Short mmCIF file of C-alpha atoms in Angstrom, two decimals:
data_model
loop_
_atom_site.label_atom_id
_atom_site.label_comp_id
_atom_site.label_asym_id
_atom_site.label_seq_id
_atom_site.Cartn_x
_atom_site.Cartn_y
_atom_site.Cartn_z
CA GLY F 1 18.45 -0.30 16.23
CA ALA F 2 16.76 2.97 15.88
CA VAL F 3 13.07 3.15 17.47
CA VAL F 4 10.25 5.47 16.34
CA SER F 5 7.29 5.54 18.60
CA GLN F 6 3.78 6.95 17.45
CA HIS F 7 0.85 7.93 19.53
CA PRO F 8 -1.86 7.26 19.94
CA SER F 9 -1.76 3.35 19.32
CA TRP F 10 -5.57 3.25 18.85
CA VAL F 11 -8.08 6.15 18.47
CA ILE F 12 -11.81 6.13 18.05
CA CYS F 13 -13.60 9.47 16.81
CA LYS F 14 -16.93 10.50 15.80
CA SER F 15 -17.31 11.55 12.22
CA GLY F 16 -16.47 15.21 11.53
CA THR F 17 -13.97 15.62 14.00
CA SER F 18 -10.09 16.05 13.70
CA VAL F 19 -7.59 13.64 15.15
CA LYS F 20 -3.80 14.11 15.40
CA ILE F 21 -1.31 11.28 15.31
CA GLU F 22 2.30 11.97 16.70
CA CYS F 23 5.42 10.21 15.09
CA ARG F 24 8.60 10.58 17.28
CA SER F 25 12.15 9.15 16.36
CA LEU F 26 13.21 8.31 20.07
CA ASP F 27 17.41 7.91 19.79
CA PHE F 28 18.13 9.47 16.57
CA GLN F 29 17.00 12.91 14.51
CA ALA F 30 15.21 12.39 11.44
CA THR F 31 15.29 15.08 8.76
CA THR F 32 12.73 13.04 6.77
CA MET F 33 9.87 11.16 7.74
CA PHE F 34 6.91 9.23 5.90
CA TRP F 35 3.59 8.74 6.47
CA TYR F 36 1.92 5.38 5.14
CA ARG F 37 -1.91 4.05 5.09
CA GLN F 38 -1.96 0.24 5.23
CA PHE F 39 -5.21 -0.98 3.89
CA PRO F 40 -6.96 -4.02 5.07
CA LYS F 41 -5.32 -6.60 2.27
CA GLN F 42 -1.90 -5.23 3.64
CA SER F 43 -0.63 -2.94 1.13
CA LEU F 44 1.13 -0.05 1.93
CA MET F 45 0.16 3.23 0.03
CA LEU F 46 2.89 6.12 0.95
CA MET F 47 0.90 9.10 1.63
CA ALA F 48 3.45 11.90 1.79
CA THR F 49 7.05 12.88 2.58
CA SER F 50 7.67 14.93 5.86
CA ASN F 51 10.52 16.91 5.90
CA GLU F 52 11.86 19.02 8.96
CA GLY F 53 11.32 22.65 8.60
CA SER F 54 9.35 22.49 5.12
CA LYS F 55 6.36 21.69 3.51
CA ALA F 56 5.65 18.00 3.04
CA THR F 57 5.35 16.24 -0.36
CA TYR F 58 2.06 14.92 -0.85
CA GLU F 59 1.69 11.57 -3.23
CA GLN F 60 -0.91 12.54 -5.74
CA GLY F 61 -4.30 11.58 -4.90
CA VAL F 62 -3.78 12.08 -1.25
CA GLU F 63 -5.63 15.55 0.03
CA LYS F 64 -3.06 17.86 1.68
CA ASP F 65 -5.96 19.86 3.37
CA LYS F 66 -7.29 16.67 4.49
CA PHE F 67 -4.17 15.16 5.97
CA LEU F 68 -2.29 17.82 7.48
CA ILE F 69 1.43 17.03 7.94
CA ASN F 70 3.68 19.11 10.55
CA HIS F 71 7.34 18.52 10.92
CA ALA F 72 8.45 20.90 13.37
CA SER F 73 11.58 19.26 14.94
CA LEU F 74 13.98 16.46 14.25
CA THR F 75 12.32 13.97 16.33
CA LEU F 76 8.47 14.71 15.75
CA SER F 77 6.43 14.87 12.52
CA THR F 78 2.54 14.70 13.15
CA LEU F 79 -0.12 14.08 10.92
CA THR F 80 -3.96 15.79 11.35
CA VAL F 81 -6.58 13.68 9.95
CA THR F 82 -9.35 16.88 9.31
CA SER F 83 -12.70 16.30 9.56
CA ALA F 84 -12.53 12.38 9.54
CA HIS F 85 -15.37 10.30 8.03
CA PRO F 86 -15.76 6.49 8.21
CA GLU F 87 -13.87 6.06 5.08
CA ASP F 88 -10.50 7.68 6.66
CA SER F 89 -10.69 4.67 9.10
CA SER F 90 -7.29 2.63 8.53
CA PHE F 91 -4.01 1.94 10.03
CA TYR F 92 -1.63 5.12 9.68
CA ILE F 93 1.92 4.44 9.93
CA CYS F 94 5.12 6.58 9.89
CA SER F 95 8.79 5.86 9.49
CA ALA F 96 11.74 7.84 10.13
CA LEU F 97 14.99 8.00 7.81
CA ASP F 98 18.32 7.09 9.83
CA PRO F 99 20.21 7.98 7.52
CA ALA F 100 19.82 5.31 4.72
CA THR F 101 17.25 2.82 6.08
CA GLN F 102 13.44 3.53 6.86
CA TYR F 103 12.66 2.64 10.74
CA PHE F 104 8.79 2.30 11.24
CA GLY F 105 6.85 3.14 14.27
CA PRO F 106 4.46 0.56 15.37
CA GLY F 107 1.08 2.28 13.77
CA THR F 108 -2.01 3.76 14.69
CA ARG F 109 -5.43 2.45 14.05
CA LEU F 110 -8.00 4.86 13.37
CA THR F 111 -11.33 4.28 13.60
CA VAL F 112 -14.02 6.64 12.56
CA LEU F 113 -17.70 6.10 13.70
CA GLY Q 1 9.58 3.80 -12.83
CA ASP Q 2 11.17 1.91 -9.80
CA SER Q 3 8.98 -1.07 -8.49
CA VAL Q 4 9.35 -4.21 -6.49
CA THR Q 5 7.21 -7.30 -7.08
CA GLN Q 6 6.96 -10.35 -4.70
CA MET Q 7 5.07 -13.53 -4.80
CA GLU Q 8 1.57 -13.61 -3.66
CA GLY Q 9 0.50 -15.32 -0.03
CA PRO Q 10 -0.04 -16.64 1.81
CA VAL Q 11 2.34 -19.34 2.23
CA THR Q 12 1.99 -21.82 4.75
CA LEU Q 13 4.69 -23.92 5.77
CA SER Q 14 5.12 -26.44 8.71
CA GLU Q 15 7.68 -25.90 11.47
CA GLU Q 16 11.08 -26.45 10.51
CA ALA Q 17 10.49 -26.25 6.75
CA PHE Q 18 12.64 -24.15 4.35
CA LEU Q 19 11.03 -20.89 3.16
CA THR Q 20 11.72 -18.67 0.15
CA ILE Q 21 9.90 -15.75 -0.64
CA ASN Q 22 10.58 -14.35 -4.20
CA CYS Q 23 11.33 -10.54 -4.83
CA THR Q 24 12.08 -8.74 -7.99
CA TYR Q 25 12.74 -5.21 -8.80
CA THR Q 26 12.98 -2.97 -11.57
CA ALA Q 27 15.16 0.15 -10.85
CA THR Q 28 17.40 2.81 -12.44
CA GLY Q 29 20.85 3.41 -10.97
CA TYR Q 30 21.83 1.54 -8.12
CA PRO Q 31 19.17 1.01 -5.38
CA SER Q 32 19.49 -0.25 -2.04
CA LEU Q 33 17.03 -3.57 -0.89
CA PHE Q 34 15.25 -4.35 2.18
CA TRP Q 35 13.01 -6.97 4.04
CA TYR Q 36 10.39 -5.55 6.62
CA VAL Q 37 8.44 -7.97 8.76
CA GLN Q 38 5.27 -7.12 10.33
CA TYR Q 39 3.67 -9.23 12.82
CA PRO Q 40 -0.35 -8.93 13.56
CA GLY Q 41 -1.53 -5.71 14.96
CA GLU Q 42 2.33 -4.44 14.78
CA GLY Q 43 4.07 -2.00 12.59
CA LEU Q 44 7.19 -2.54 10.13
CA GLN Q 45 10.35 -4.07 11.63
CA LEU Q 46 13.70 -3.96 9.67
CA LEU Q 47 14.59 -7.61 9.01
CA LEU Q 48 17.76 -7.07 6.70
CA LYS Q 49 19.20 -5.16 4.22
CA ALA Q 50 21.94 -5.12 1.46
CA THR Q 51 23.29 -1.84 -0.27
CA LYS Q 52 25.31 -3.13 -3.57
CA ALA Q 53 25.21 -5.82 -5.74
CA ASP Q 54 26.33 -9.18 -4.33
CA ASP Q 55 25.86 -8.32 -0.59
CA LYS Q 56 23.87 -10.65 1.44
CA GLY Q 57 21.51 -9.28 4.46
CA SER Q 58 21.06 -11.71 7.44
CA ASN Q 59 19.34 -11.52 10.42
CA LYS Q 60 17.64 -14.04 12.97
CA GLY Q 61 18.40 -17.08 10.62
CA PHE Q 62 17.05 -15.25 7.36
CA GLU Q 63 19.01 -14.08 4.36
CA ALA Q 64 18.83 -12.41 1.16
CA THR Q 65 21.36 -11.75 -1.73
CA TYR Q 66 21.46 -8.86 -3.73
CA ARG Q 67 21.37 -10.35 -7.32
CA LYS Q 68 21.94 -7.43 -9.86
CA GLU Q 69 21.92 -9.95 -12.71
CA THR Q 70 18.43 -11.43 -12.00
CA THR Q 71 17.29 -8.11 -10.40
CA SER Q 72 16.21 -9.94 -7.30
CA PHE Q 73 16.02 -10.24 -3.61
CA HIS Q 74 14.80 -13.53 -2.58
CA LEU Q 75 14.17 -13.90 1.20
CA GLU Q 76 15.53 -17.75 2.80
CA LYS Q 77 15.38 -19.37 6.02
CA GLY Q 78 16.44 -22.96 6.61
CA SER Q 79 13.96 -23.86 9.40
CA VAL Q 80 11.04 -21.65 10.01
CA GLN Q 81 9.39 -21.61 13.51
CA VAL Q 82 5.73 -20.95 14.42
CA SER Q 83 6.92 -17.45 15.69
CA ASP Q 84 7.95 -16.59 11.98
CA SER Q 85 4.39 -16.07 10.95
CA ALA Q 86 3.68 -12.57 9.76
CA VAL Q 87 3.77 -10.41 6.75
CA TYR Q 88 7.14 -9.82 4.95
CA PHE Q 89 7.68 -7.10 2.74
CA CYS Q 90 10.10 -6.42 0.29
CA ALA Q 91 11.48 -2.94 -0.51
CA LEU Q 92 13.66 -0.74 -2.52
CA SER Q 93 15.11 2.39 -2.21
CA GLU Q 94 16.60 5.09 -5.00
CA GLU Q 95 20.32 5.83 -4.45
CA ASN Q 96 19.46 9.26 -2.39
CA PHE Q 97 16.66 7.54 -0.03
CA ASN Q 98 14.13 9.94 -1.09
CA LYS Q 99 11.57 7.33 -2.20
CA PHE Q 100 10.93 3.60 -1.09
CA TYR Q 101 8.94 1.28 -2.96
CA PHE Q 102 7.23 -1.62 -1.32
CA GLY Q 103 5.76 -5.05 -2.50
CA SER Q 104 2.57 -5.89 -1.81
CA GLY Q 105 3.60 -7.86 1.10
CA THR Q 106 3.35 -11.83 1.66
CA LYS Q 107 1.95 -13.44 4.37
CA LEU Q 108 3.68 -16.42 6.11
CA ASN Q 109 1.79 -19.01 8.36
CA VAL Q 110 3.82 -21.75 9.93
CA LYS Q 111 1.84 -24.43 11.52
CA PRO Q 112 3.42 -26.50 14.15
#
């Protein structure tokens, strides 16, 4: 099946710093990628839909300037958490569409001190 | 709007027991339906899918049938193993695959 990778798998940072998370589709091209945040009680929250070559579509309540998404190529989308704070600590998961099924990355755990 | 409802967990079973995790959906049009599994500390993996009514998805002993008349896509396995312990998510996608809707997840614990 299609493989999606994420990097890093775990990042710890100080409050106020910015963190970039990469999502790559390894064996297919994805015009559409999704970014989710998973909360401690397992529920998934869709943050944004990332389309290659265009601006991301953010879900209601997600701050565009806080969570910057760039989908510069058909195999790479990045999520940058700007000026991270402890409440941004979470498990961030990306997925890529190929073409009618979502394939998920392994997730990135962000811990903000 | 579209939505997915799945049974709350956790579900605790003994090894070799029969598993059913209920999933019902609300959708306009003709959605595709999915089950994903998440093992501890990992991302979601596609378990199986069905793209039209009466289709049966199957993988690793798990099965689910797309029932349009009851708007359901229940996950079943005849004999669970300890290694099946994970969180299972039911999901639906609109026809154009621009949006996916997930259930809240059901945690399965299988005891030896």
